[in-house]
Structures are given as structure tokens and as C-alpha cells.
Coordinates of C-alpha atoms and ligand atoms in Angstrom, one line a residue:
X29 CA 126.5 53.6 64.9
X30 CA 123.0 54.6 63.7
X31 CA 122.4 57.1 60.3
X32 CA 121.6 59.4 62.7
X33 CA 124.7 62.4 63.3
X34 CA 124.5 65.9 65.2
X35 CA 125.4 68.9 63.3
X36 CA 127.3 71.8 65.1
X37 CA 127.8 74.8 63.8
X38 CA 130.3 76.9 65.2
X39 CA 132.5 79.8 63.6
X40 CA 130.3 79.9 60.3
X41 CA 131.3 76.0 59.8
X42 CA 128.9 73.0 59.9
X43 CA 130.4 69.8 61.6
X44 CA 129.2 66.4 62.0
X45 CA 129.1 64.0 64.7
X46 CA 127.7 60.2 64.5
X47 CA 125.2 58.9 66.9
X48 CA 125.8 55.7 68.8
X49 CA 122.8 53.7 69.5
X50 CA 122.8 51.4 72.5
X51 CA 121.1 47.7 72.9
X52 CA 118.2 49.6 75.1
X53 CA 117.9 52.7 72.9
X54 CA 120.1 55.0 74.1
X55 CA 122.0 57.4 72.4
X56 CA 125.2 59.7 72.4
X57 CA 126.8 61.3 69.7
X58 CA 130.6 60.9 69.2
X59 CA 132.9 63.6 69.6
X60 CA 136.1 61.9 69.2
X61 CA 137.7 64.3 66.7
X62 CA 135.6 67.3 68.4
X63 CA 139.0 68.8 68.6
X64 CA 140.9 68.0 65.7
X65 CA 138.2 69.1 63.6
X66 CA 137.3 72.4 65.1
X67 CA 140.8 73.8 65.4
X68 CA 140.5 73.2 69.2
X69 CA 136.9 73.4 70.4
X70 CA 136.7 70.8 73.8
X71 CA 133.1 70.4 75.8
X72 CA 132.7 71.2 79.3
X73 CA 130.2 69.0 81.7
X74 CA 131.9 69.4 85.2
X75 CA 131.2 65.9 86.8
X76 CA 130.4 64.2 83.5
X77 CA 126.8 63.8 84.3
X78 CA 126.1 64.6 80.4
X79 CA 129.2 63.0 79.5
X80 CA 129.7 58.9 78.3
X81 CA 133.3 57.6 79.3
X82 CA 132.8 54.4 77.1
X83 CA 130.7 51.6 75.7
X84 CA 129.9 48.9 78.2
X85 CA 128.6 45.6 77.8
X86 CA 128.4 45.1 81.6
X87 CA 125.8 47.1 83.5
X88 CA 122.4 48.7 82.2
X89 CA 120.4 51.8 84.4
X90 CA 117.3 53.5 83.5
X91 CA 117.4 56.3 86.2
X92 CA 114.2 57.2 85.0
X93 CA 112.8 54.0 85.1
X94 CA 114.8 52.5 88.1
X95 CA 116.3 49.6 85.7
X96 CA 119.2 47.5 87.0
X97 CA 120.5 44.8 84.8
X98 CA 123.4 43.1 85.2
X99 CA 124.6 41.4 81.8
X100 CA 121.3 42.1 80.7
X101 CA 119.8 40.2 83.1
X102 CA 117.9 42.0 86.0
X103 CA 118.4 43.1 89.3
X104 CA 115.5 41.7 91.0
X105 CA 116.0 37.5 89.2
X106 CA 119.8 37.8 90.8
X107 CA 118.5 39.1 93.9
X108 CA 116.0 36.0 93.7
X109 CA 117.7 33.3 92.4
X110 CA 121.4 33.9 92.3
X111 CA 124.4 33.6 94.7
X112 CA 127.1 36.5 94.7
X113 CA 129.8 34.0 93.6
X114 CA 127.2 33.2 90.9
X115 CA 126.6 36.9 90.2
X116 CA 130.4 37.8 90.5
X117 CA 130.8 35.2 88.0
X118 CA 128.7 36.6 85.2
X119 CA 130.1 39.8 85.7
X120 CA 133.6 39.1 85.4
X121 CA 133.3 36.2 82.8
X122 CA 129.8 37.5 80.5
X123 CA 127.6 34.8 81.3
X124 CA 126.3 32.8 84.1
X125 CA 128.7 29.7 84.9
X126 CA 127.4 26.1 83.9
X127 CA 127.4 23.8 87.4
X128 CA 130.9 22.7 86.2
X129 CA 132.4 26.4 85.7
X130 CA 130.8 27.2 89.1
X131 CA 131.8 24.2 90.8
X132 CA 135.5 25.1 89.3
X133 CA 134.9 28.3 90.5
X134 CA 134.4 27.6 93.8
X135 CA 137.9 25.6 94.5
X136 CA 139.9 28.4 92.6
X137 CA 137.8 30.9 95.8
X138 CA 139.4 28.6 98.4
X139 CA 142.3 27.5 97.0
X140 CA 143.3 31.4 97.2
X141 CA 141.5 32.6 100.6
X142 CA 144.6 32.7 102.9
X143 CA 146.8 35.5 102.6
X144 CA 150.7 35.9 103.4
X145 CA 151.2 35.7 107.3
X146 CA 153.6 38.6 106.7
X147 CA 150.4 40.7 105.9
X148 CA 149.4 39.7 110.0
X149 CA 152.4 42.6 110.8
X150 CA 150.7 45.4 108.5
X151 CA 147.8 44.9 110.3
X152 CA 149.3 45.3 113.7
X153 CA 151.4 48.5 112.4
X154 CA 148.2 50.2 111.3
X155 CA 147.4 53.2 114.5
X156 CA 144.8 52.1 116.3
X157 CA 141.1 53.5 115.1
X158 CA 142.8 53.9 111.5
X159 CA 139.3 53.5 109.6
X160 CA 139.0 50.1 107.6
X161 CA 138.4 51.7 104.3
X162 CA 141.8 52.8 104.4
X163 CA 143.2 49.9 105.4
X164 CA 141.4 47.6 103.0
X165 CA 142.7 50.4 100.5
X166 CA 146.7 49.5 101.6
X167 CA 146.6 46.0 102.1
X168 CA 144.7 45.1 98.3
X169 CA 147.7 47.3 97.2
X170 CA 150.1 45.8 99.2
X171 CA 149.2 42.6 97.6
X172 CA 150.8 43.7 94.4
X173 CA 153.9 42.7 96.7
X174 CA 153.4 38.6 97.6
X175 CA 152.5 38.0 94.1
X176 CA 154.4 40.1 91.7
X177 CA 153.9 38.2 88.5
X178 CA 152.6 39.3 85.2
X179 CA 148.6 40.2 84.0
X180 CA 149.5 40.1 80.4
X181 CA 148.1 36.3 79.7
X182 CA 144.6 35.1 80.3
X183 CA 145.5 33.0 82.7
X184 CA 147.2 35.0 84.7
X185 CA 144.6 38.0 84.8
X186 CA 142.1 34.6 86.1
X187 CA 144.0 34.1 89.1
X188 CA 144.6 37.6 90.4
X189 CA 140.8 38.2 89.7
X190 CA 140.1 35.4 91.9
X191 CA 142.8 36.0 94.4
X192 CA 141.8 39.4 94.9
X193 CA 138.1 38.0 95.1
X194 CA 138.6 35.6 97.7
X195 CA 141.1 37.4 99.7
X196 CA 139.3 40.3 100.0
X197 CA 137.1 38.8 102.6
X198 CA 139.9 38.0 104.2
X199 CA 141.8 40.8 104.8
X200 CA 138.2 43.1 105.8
X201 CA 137.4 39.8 108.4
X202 CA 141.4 40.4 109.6
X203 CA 141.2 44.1 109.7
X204 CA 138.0 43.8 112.1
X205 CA 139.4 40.7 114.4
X206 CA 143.0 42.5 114.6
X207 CA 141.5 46.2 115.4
X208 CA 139.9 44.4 118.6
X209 CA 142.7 42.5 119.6
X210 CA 141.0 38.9 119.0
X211 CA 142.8 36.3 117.1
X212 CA 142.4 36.1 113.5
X213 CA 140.3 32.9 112.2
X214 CA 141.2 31.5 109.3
X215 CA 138.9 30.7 106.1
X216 CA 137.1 27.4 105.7
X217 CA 137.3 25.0 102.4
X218 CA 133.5 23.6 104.2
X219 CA 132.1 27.2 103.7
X220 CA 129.9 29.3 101.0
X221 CA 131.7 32.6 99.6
X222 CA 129.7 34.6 102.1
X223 CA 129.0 32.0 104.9
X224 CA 133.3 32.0 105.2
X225 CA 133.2 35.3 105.5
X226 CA 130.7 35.6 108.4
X227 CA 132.5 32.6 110.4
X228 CA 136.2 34.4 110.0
X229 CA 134.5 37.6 111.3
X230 CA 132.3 36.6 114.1
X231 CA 133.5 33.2 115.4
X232 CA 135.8 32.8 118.2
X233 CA 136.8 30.3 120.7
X234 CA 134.7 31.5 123.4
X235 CA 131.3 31.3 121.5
X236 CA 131.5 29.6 118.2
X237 CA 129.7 31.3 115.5
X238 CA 126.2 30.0 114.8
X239 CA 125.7 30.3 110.9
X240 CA 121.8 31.4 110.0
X241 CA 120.9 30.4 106.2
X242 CA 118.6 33.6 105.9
X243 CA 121.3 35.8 107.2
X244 CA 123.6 34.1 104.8
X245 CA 120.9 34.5 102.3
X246 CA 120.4 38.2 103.0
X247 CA 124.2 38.8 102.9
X248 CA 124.4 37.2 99.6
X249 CA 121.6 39.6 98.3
X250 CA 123.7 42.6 99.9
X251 CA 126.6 41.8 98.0
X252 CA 124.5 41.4 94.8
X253 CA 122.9 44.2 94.7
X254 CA 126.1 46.2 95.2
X255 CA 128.3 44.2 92.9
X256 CA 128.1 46.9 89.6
X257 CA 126.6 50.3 88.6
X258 CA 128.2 51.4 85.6
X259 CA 130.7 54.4 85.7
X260 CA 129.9 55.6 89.0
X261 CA 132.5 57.5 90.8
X262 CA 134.6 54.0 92.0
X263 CA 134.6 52.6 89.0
X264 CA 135.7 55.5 86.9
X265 CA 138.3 55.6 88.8
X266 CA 139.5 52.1 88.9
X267 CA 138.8 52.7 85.4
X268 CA 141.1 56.0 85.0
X269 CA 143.8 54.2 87.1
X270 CA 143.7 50.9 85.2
X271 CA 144.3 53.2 81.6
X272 CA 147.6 54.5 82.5
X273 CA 148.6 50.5 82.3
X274 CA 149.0 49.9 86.4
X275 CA 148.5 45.9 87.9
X276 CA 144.9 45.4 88.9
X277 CA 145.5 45.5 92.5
X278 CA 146.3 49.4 92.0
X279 CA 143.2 49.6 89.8
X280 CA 141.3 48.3 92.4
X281 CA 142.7 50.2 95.8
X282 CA 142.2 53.1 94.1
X283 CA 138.5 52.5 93.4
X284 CA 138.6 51.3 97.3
X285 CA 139.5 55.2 98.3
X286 CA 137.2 56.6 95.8
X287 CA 134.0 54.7 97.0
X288 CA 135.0 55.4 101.0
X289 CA 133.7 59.1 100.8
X290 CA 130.3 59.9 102.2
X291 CA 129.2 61.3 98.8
X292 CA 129.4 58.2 97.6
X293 CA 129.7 54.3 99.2
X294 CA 130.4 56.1 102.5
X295 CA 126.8 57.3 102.1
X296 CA 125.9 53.8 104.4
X297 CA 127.6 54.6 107.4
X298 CA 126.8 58.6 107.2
X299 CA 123.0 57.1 107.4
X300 CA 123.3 55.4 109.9
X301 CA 125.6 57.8 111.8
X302 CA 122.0 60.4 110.6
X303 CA 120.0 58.6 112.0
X304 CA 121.7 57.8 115.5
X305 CA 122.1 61.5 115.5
X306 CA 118.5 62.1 115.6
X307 CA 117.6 59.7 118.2
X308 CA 120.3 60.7 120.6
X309 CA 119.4 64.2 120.0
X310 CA 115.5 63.5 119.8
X311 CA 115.2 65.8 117.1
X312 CA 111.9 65.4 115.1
X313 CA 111.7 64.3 111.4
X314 CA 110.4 67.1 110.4
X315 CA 113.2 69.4 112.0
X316 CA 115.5 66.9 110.2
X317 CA 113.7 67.4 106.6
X318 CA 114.1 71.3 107.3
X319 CA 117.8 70.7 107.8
X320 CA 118.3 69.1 104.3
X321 CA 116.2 71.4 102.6
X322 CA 117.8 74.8 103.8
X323 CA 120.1 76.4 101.6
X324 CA 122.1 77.8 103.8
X325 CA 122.4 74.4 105.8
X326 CA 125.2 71.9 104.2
X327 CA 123.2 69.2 105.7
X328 CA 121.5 66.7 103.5
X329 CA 119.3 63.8 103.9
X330 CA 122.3 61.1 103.6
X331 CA 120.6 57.4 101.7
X332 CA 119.0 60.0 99.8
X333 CA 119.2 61.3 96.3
X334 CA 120.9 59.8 93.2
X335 CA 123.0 61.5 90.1
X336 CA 121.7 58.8 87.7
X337 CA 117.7 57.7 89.9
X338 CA 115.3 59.7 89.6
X339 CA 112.7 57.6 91.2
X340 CA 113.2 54.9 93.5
X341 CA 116.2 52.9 93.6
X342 CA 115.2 49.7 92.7
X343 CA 118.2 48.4 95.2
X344 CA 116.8 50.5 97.9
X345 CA 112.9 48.6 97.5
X346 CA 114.6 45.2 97.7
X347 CA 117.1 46.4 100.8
X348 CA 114.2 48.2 102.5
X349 CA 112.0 44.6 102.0
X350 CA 115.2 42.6 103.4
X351 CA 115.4 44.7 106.7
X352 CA 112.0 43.9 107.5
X353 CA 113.1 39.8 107.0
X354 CA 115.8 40.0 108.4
X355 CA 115.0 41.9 111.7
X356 CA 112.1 39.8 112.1
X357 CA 114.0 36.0 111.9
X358 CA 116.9 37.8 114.4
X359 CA 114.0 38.9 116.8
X360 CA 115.4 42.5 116.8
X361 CA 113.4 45.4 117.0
X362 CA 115.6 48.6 115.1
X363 CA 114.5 52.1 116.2
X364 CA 116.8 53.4 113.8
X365 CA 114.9 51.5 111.2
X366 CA 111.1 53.0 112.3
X367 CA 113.0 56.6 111.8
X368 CA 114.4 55.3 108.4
X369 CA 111.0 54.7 107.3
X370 CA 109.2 58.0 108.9
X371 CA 111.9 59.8 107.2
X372 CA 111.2 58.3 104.0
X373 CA 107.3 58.7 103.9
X374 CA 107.7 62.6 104.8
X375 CA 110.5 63.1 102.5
X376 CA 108.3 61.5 99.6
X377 CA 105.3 63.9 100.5
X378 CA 107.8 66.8 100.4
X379 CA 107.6 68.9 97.1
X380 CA 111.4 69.9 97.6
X381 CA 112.4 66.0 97.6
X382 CA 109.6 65.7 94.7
X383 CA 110.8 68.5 93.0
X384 CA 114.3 67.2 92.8
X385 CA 113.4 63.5 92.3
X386 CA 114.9 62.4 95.1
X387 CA 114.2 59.1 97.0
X388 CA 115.9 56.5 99.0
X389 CA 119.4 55.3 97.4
X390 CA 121.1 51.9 97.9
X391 CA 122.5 53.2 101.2
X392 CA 119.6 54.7 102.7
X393 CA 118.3 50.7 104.4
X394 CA 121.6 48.8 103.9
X395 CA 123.1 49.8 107.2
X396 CA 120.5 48.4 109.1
X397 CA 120.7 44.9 108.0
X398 CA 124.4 45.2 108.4
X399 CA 123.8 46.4 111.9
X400 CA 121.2 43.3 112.6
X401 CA 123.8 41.1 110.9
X402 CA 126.6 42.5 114.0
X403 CA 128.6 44.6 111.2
X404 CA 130.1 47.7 113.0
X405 CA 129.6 50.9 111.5
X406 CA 132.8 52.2 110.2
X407 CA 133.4 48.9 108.4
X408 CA 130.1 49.3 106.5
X409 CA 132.1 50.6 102.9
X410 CA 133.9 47.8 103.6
X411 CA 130.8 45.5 102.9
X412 CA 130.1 47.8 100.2
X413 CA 133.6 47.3 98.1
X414 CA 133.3 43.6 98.6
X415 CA 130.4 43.7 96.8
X416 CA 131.2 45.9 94.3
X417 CA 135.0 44.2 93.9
X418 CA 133.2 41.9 90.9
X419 CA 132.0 44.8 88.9
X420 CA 135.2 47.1 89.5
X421 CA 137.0 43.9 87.9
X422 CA 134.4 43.4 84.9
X423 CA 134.8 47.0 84.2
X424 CA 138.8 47.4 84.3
X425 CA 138.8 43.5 82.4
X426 CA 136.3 45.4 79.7
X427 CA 138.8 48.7 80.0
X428 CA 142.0 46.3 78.9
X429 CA 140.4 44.8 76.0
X430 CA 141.6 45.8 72.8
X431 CA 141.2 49.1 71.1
X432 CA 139.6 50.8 74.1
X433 CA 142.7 50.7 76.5
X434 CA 143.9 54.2 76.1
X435 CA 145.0 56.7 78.3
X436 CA 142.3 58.5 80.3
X437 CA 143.2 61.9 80.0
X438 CA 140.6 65.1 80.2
X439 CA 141.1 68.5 79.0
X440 CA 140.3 71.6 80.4
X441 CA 139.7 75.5 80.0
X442 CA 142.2 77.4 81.9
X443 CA 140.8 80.8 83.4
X444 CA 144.0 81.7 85.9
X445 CA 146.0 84.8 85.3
X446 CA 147.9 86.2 82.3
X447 CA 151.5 85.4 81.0
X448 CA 153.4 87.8 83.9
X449 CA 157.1 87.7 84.9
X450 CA 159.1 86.2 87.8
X451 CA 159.3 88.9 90.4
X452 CA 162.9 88.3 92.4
X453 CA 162.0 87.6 96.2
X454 CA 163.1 90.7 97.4
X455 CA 161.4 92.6 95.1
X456 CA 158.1 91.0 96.0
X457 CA 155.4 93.1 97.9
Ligands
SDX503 C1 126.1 55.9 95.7 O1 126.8 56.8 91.0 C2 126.4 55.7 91.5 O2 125.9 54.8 90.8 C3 126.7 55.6 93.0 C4 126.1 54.4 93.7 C5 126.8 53.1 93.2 O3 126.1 52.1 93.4 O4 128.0 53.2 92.9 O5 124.7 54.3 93.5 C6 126.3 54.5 95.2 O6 127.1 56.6 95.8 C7 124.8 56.3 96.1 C8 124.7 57.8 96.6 C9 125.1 57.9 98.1 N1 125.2 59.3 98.5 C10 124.3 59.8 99.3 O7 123.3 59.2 99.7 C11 124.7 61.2 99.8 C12 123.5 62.1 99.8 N2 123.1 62.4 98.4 C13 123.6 63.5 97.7 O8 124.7 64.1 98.2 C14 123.4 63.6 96.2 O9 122.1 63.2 96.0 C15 124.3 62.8 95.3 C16 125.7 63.2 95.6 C17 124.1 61.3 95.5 C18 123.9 63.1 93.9 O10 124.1 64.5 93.8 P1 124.1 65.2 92.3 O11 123.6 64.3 91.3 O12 125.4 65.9 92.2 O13 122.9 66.3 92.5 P2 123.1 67.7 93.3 O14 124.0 67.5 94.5 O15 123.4 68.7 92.3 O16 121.6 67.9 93.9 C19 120.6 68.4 93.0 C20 119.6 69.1 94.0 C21 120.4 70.2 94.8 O17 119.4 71.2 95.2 P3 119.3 72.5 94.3 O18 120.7 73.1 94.2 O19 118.7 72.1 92.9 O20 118.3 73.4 95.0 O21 119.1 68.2 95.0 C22 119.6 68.6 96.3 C23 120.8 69.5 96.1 O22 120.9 70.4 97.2 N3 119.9 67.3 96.9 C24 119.7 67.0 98.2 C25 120.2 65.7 98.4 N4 120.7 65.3 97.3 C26 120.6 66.3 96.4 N5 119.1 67.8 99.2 C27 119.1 67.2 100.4 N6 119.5 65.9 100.7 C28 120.1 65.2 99.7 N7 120.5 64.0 100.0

């Protein structure tokens, strides 16, 4: 708390409210007994975009800035230096793992990267073309059902955060070998977090998989740069979930539906999808620009835009600087990624884009290194809730902690009709 309070006057009353102060110098005030004190005055911000949901010590953004930091430490040194196990690690646990706590890590990952062969028959019972996201979304709940025990104790909230972890990569890598009818390959104790996860979905018996260091590399910058983002939709609602007291693997396959829509994490696949669209078609840039900018048009410029950045992503600059690495050491030439970047420089010159801040988001290049790396399309939120699995975990662990685990439950204003009477059927008009 600071000295610092808001005063609100309201019916001839003053009221005070304290002012938090956070570690970077932001500030809200706290409206806790808004109600209670007022006689039942509530505030309104419909989709919270004025509204804090909490105090986090996990993720810090500066839209204005483009700041990313996770645990304090920024986005660009973990893009550099760090591993997505690592990166997952600080996340979940606080702090960056000493060798030993990594190396332990590690053997707790592969210990629990097979799943239940009984899960082999959901897969096959799933229609064919059901879309991945929603699969991924059943099978992490369905997990609830092979190990049923307890997340009161420490211990036991360790082991499903690193089941659910390591199995994740599992069950996406199963959900894409199964969909084509190829056998499933199993995950190897010789293989790096994301290195396993490449082999079990790409290798097969007719051409084994040859793993590339940079495009292990670039996946494990992928995944870190997706792993947390504060209360974004996803998370508030693994969040919202996790309050009314529900196992973690509910927590989570509810934030797994919440991220698939196109609004939000299924923003990479809608690029893509964009962009494909304007090749086949041959439209021109600039008739696509005109699109997003009409009024009257519900189009918009998908990879674009951002409720918290207003200026450039700073995971979009590192993504956009990976394609370019990545396409080159695979030898592929991308035309989708040469519209990606026209795109960009008109939408930057355009005053309605400048007008509204809006510029490349996380999604805008990411689906074209998953396209170089031989992801298909409709599993791209799938790559995009692996990632984001550690931080949805750090956030529900920091929800359970002590004083803060309540019930999430918002009011409302109700503006339907009057009190009127039941009308008997037959006297209905
Ligand atoms: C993610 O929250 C997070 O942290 C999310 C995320 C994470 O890591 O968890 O960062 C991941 O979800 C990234 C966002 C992916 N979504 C998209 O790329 C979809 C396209 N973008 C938009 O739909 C939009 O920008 C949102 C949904 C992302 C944000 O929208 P807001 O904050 O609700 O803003 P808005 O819709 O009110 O738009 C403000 C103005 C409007 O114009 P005016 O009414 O003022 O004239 O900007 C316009 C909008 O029409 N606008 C766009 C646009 N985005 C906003 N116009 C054209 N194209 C766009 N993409």
C-alpha cells in the first residue's frame, strides 16, 4: 500500500480507497469494500481492460513500453540464454533452477512422459477432422481420471505440475500421429523437453526424423516467449476455474478452450489462414488494409493489434527475427512470409493502424516458423498452449496460495424487464 488513497464522492458522502503500488510503479486503487461501504455501489469495465483481478509476482508488461519480464527477468535474456524447461522452471518454482534442481528436473519430465495406453482409444473415438484444440482440451481433463489423487500437499501439486508438463507434449504429438493414421512414437529418456517432442511428432519408420539444433533452438524460443502474459483471457480463466476449488487439470483444459478462439491464441492460425487467403485470391495489400479498416467490414488484420501493446510486441520483433533464421538454415523460401512483412510496413505507415496503436502481436510471425518447422496449421494453438502451460500453472499455483484463493465471482447491473406475472400458456398472445 502507498499513503496515497482515492476519494469518491457519491450521494453527498466522501469515501476512501487505498492505492496499491507495484514493484515497477504501477498503481490501482482498492475497491474491496466499494460495496459494503456505499450501500451497494459496484463498477462497471466490460472486459476488465481498466480492471486488476489480483497481485502477481509472476509476469510484468509495459504495453506502452513493450516490457516482458518473466519473474522479473526479461523477455529478450530468456529468449537468449534460457531453455523452456529452464524458463518453465522459474515460472512455476520463483527462481531459475541451480544445475542440480534442473538436472532433477529433467528426470521428474521423463519419468512422467508416457501416458495411459487406455488414452490410445480416446484418440481413436474422436470424429475425424475434430480440431486438436479440442482434443488437447478433453484428454488434459481426462487425465483427472488415471491419476485421481489429491493436490492438497506440496508434493503432490509437484508431480501433477510436472505430469501435466511432460505429458502434454505427448498427447498434442499423439493427437497429430493418430488424426493421420500413423503409429504413435513414443517419448525418449535421450531427448531435450522440446527435441522429444519434435522426434514423437515427425519421426517414423519410413524416414527417421533428423533433429536440427537451430530448429530445436528456435522451438525452444517459441515456447518461451509464449510461456506467460499476465491475466490474459486463458489465464483468467484457468484462474476463475481454479477459484471455485476444481483439480488443476480442469484449471488448465479450461484455459485450453479459452486460448483456442481466434481473438485470442487462435489468432496464429487465423494469420496464416489471412495470409493464404490473399495469395490464393491475389488480392493486393492494400485491398487487404482497406478490408480491416472499414467499419462496415468485420474483417481485421489478424497478428495485429493488442488490448495491453501499444507499440510493438516485443515477442513479435524476436519471432519476426527468428523466421528470417530459421527459413534461411531450412533453405525455404515462405511467400506467405514476404506478404507478412509488406503487410506490416503498410499497416505501420497507416494513420488508422497509428491512430489505434496497433502493430504486429505474438501471433502475427509465429505461424511461419511453425510452418518451416512442418507444424500443420490447425495444430498451431496447440503449440501455443504448450508454451503457455508453465505460466497457466504459475498463475493458478500463485491463485491457491493463501489468502487470495477465493471465489471469483463478478457482479453485474441488470437492465431486463420489470417484476411481471406468469401469464398461463393459453392465455399467452
Ligand atoms: C493474444 O491478452 C494477451 O496477453 C493475449 C496474448 C497472450 O500472450 O496471451 O498476447 C495472445 O491473444 C494476442 C492477440 C491475438 N489476436 C489477434 O491478433 C486478433 C486481431 N486483433 C484484434 O481482434 C484486437 O486487436 C484484440 C482482440 C487483440 C484487442 O482488441 P481490443 O483491445 O478489444 O481493442 P478493440 O477491439 O476495441 O479495437 C480498438 C480499435 C477498434 O477500432 P475503433 O472502434 O476504435 O474504430 O482498433 C481496431 C478496432 O476495430 N482494431 C483493429 C484490429 N484490432 C483492433 N482493426 C483492424 N484489425 C485489427 N486487428
Amino acid at each position: 500500500m502507498t499513503k496515497e488513497y482515492v476519494e469518491l464522492i457519491y450521494q453527498g458522502k466522501t469515501y476512501k480507497f487505498p492505492v496499491i503500488l507495484g514493484t515497477e510503479g504501477e498503481k490501482a486503487f482498492d475497491i474491496s469494500n466499494l460495496r459494503q461501504s456505499t450501500g451497494g455501489l459496484i463498477t462497471m469495465d466490460p472486459g476488465f481492460a481498466n480492471t486488476g483481478s489480483c497481485c502477481s509476482s509472476i509476469t510484468y508488461m509495459n504495453g506502452e513500453k513493450g516490457i516482458l519480464k518473466y519473474r522479473g527477468i526479461p523477455i529478450e535474456q530468456l529468449a537468449k540464454y534460457s531453455s523452456f524447461k529452464e524458463t518453465g522452471y522459474l515460472l512455476v518454482n520463483g527462481a531459475l533452477p541451480t544445475r542440480k534442481e534442473l538436472n532433477r528436473f529433467s528426470v521428474l519430465l521423463n519419468d512422467q512422459s508416457l501416458v495411459h495406453e487406455d488414452m490410445h482409444t480416446f484418440f481413436q473415438n474422436f470424429p475425424r477432422g475434430s480440431h486438436p484444440m479440442g482434443i488437447l482440451s478433453s484428454m488434459v481433463n481426462a487425465l483427472r481420471g488415471f491419476y485421481p489423487e489429491l493436490q492438497t500437499l506440496e508434493e503432490e501439486i509437484n508431480i501433477t505440475v510436472t505430469r501435466l508438463l511432460s505429458k502434454i507434449r505427448t498427447l498434442a504429438a499423439m493427437s497429430y500421429k493418430i488424426s493421420r493414421g500413423y503409429s504413435v512414437v513414443y517419448p525418449r529418456p535421450d531427448l531435450s523437453y522440446c527435441a522429444n517432442f519434435l522426434n514423437m511428432m515427425f519421426d517414423n519408420v519410413v524416414k527417421p526424423y533428423h533433429i536440427d539444433k537451430d530448429v530445436v533452438r528456435a522451438l525452444n524460443v517459441f515456447w518461451i516467449l509464449h510461456a506467460d502474459h499476465e491475466q490474459n483471457c486463458s489465464t483468467s480463466a484457468v484462474r476463475m476455474v481454479g477459484s471455485g476449488r476444481v483439480n488443476l487439470y480442469a484449471a488448465i483444459s479450461a484455459g485450453i478452450a479459452a486460448l483456442w478462439g481466434p481473438l485470442h491464441g487462435g489468432a496464429n492460425q487465423a494469420v496464416i489462414e489471412m495470409l493464404a487467403e490473399i495469395v490464393e485470391r491475389g488480392d493486393s495489400v492494400k485491398t487487404i488494409i482497406k478490408k480491416a479498416k472499414d467499419k462496415n467490414d468485420p474483417y481485421r488484420l489478424m497478428g495485429f493489434g493488442h488490448r495491453v501493446y501499444k507499440t510493438y510486441d516485443p515477442r513479435a520483433k524476436i519471432m519476426k527475427e527468428m523466421c528470417d533464421k530459421v527459413l534461411a538454415k531450412l533453405d525455404i523460401h515462405d511467400s506467405l512470409l514476404d506478404i507478412a512483412k509488406e503487410l506490416e510496413e503498410v499497416a505501420l505507415n497507416d494513420d488508422y493502424f497509428i491512430e489505434r496503436n496497433l502493430y504486429p502481436n505474438v501471433d502475427f510471425y509465429s505461424g511461419i516458423i511453425l510452418r518451416a518447422i512442418g507444424i500443420p496449421t490447425n495444430m498451431f494453438t496447440v503449440m501455443f498452449a504448450i508454451g503457455r502451460l508453465p505460466g497457466w500453472i504459475a498463475q493458478w499455483k500463485e491463485s491457491m496460495d493463501g489468502p487470495n484463493w477465493k471465489l471469483q465471482r463478478p457482479r453485474q447491473i441488470f437492465i431486463g424487464p420489470p417484476e411481471k406475472e406468469y401469464i398461463p400458456i393459453d392465455e399467452r398472445k
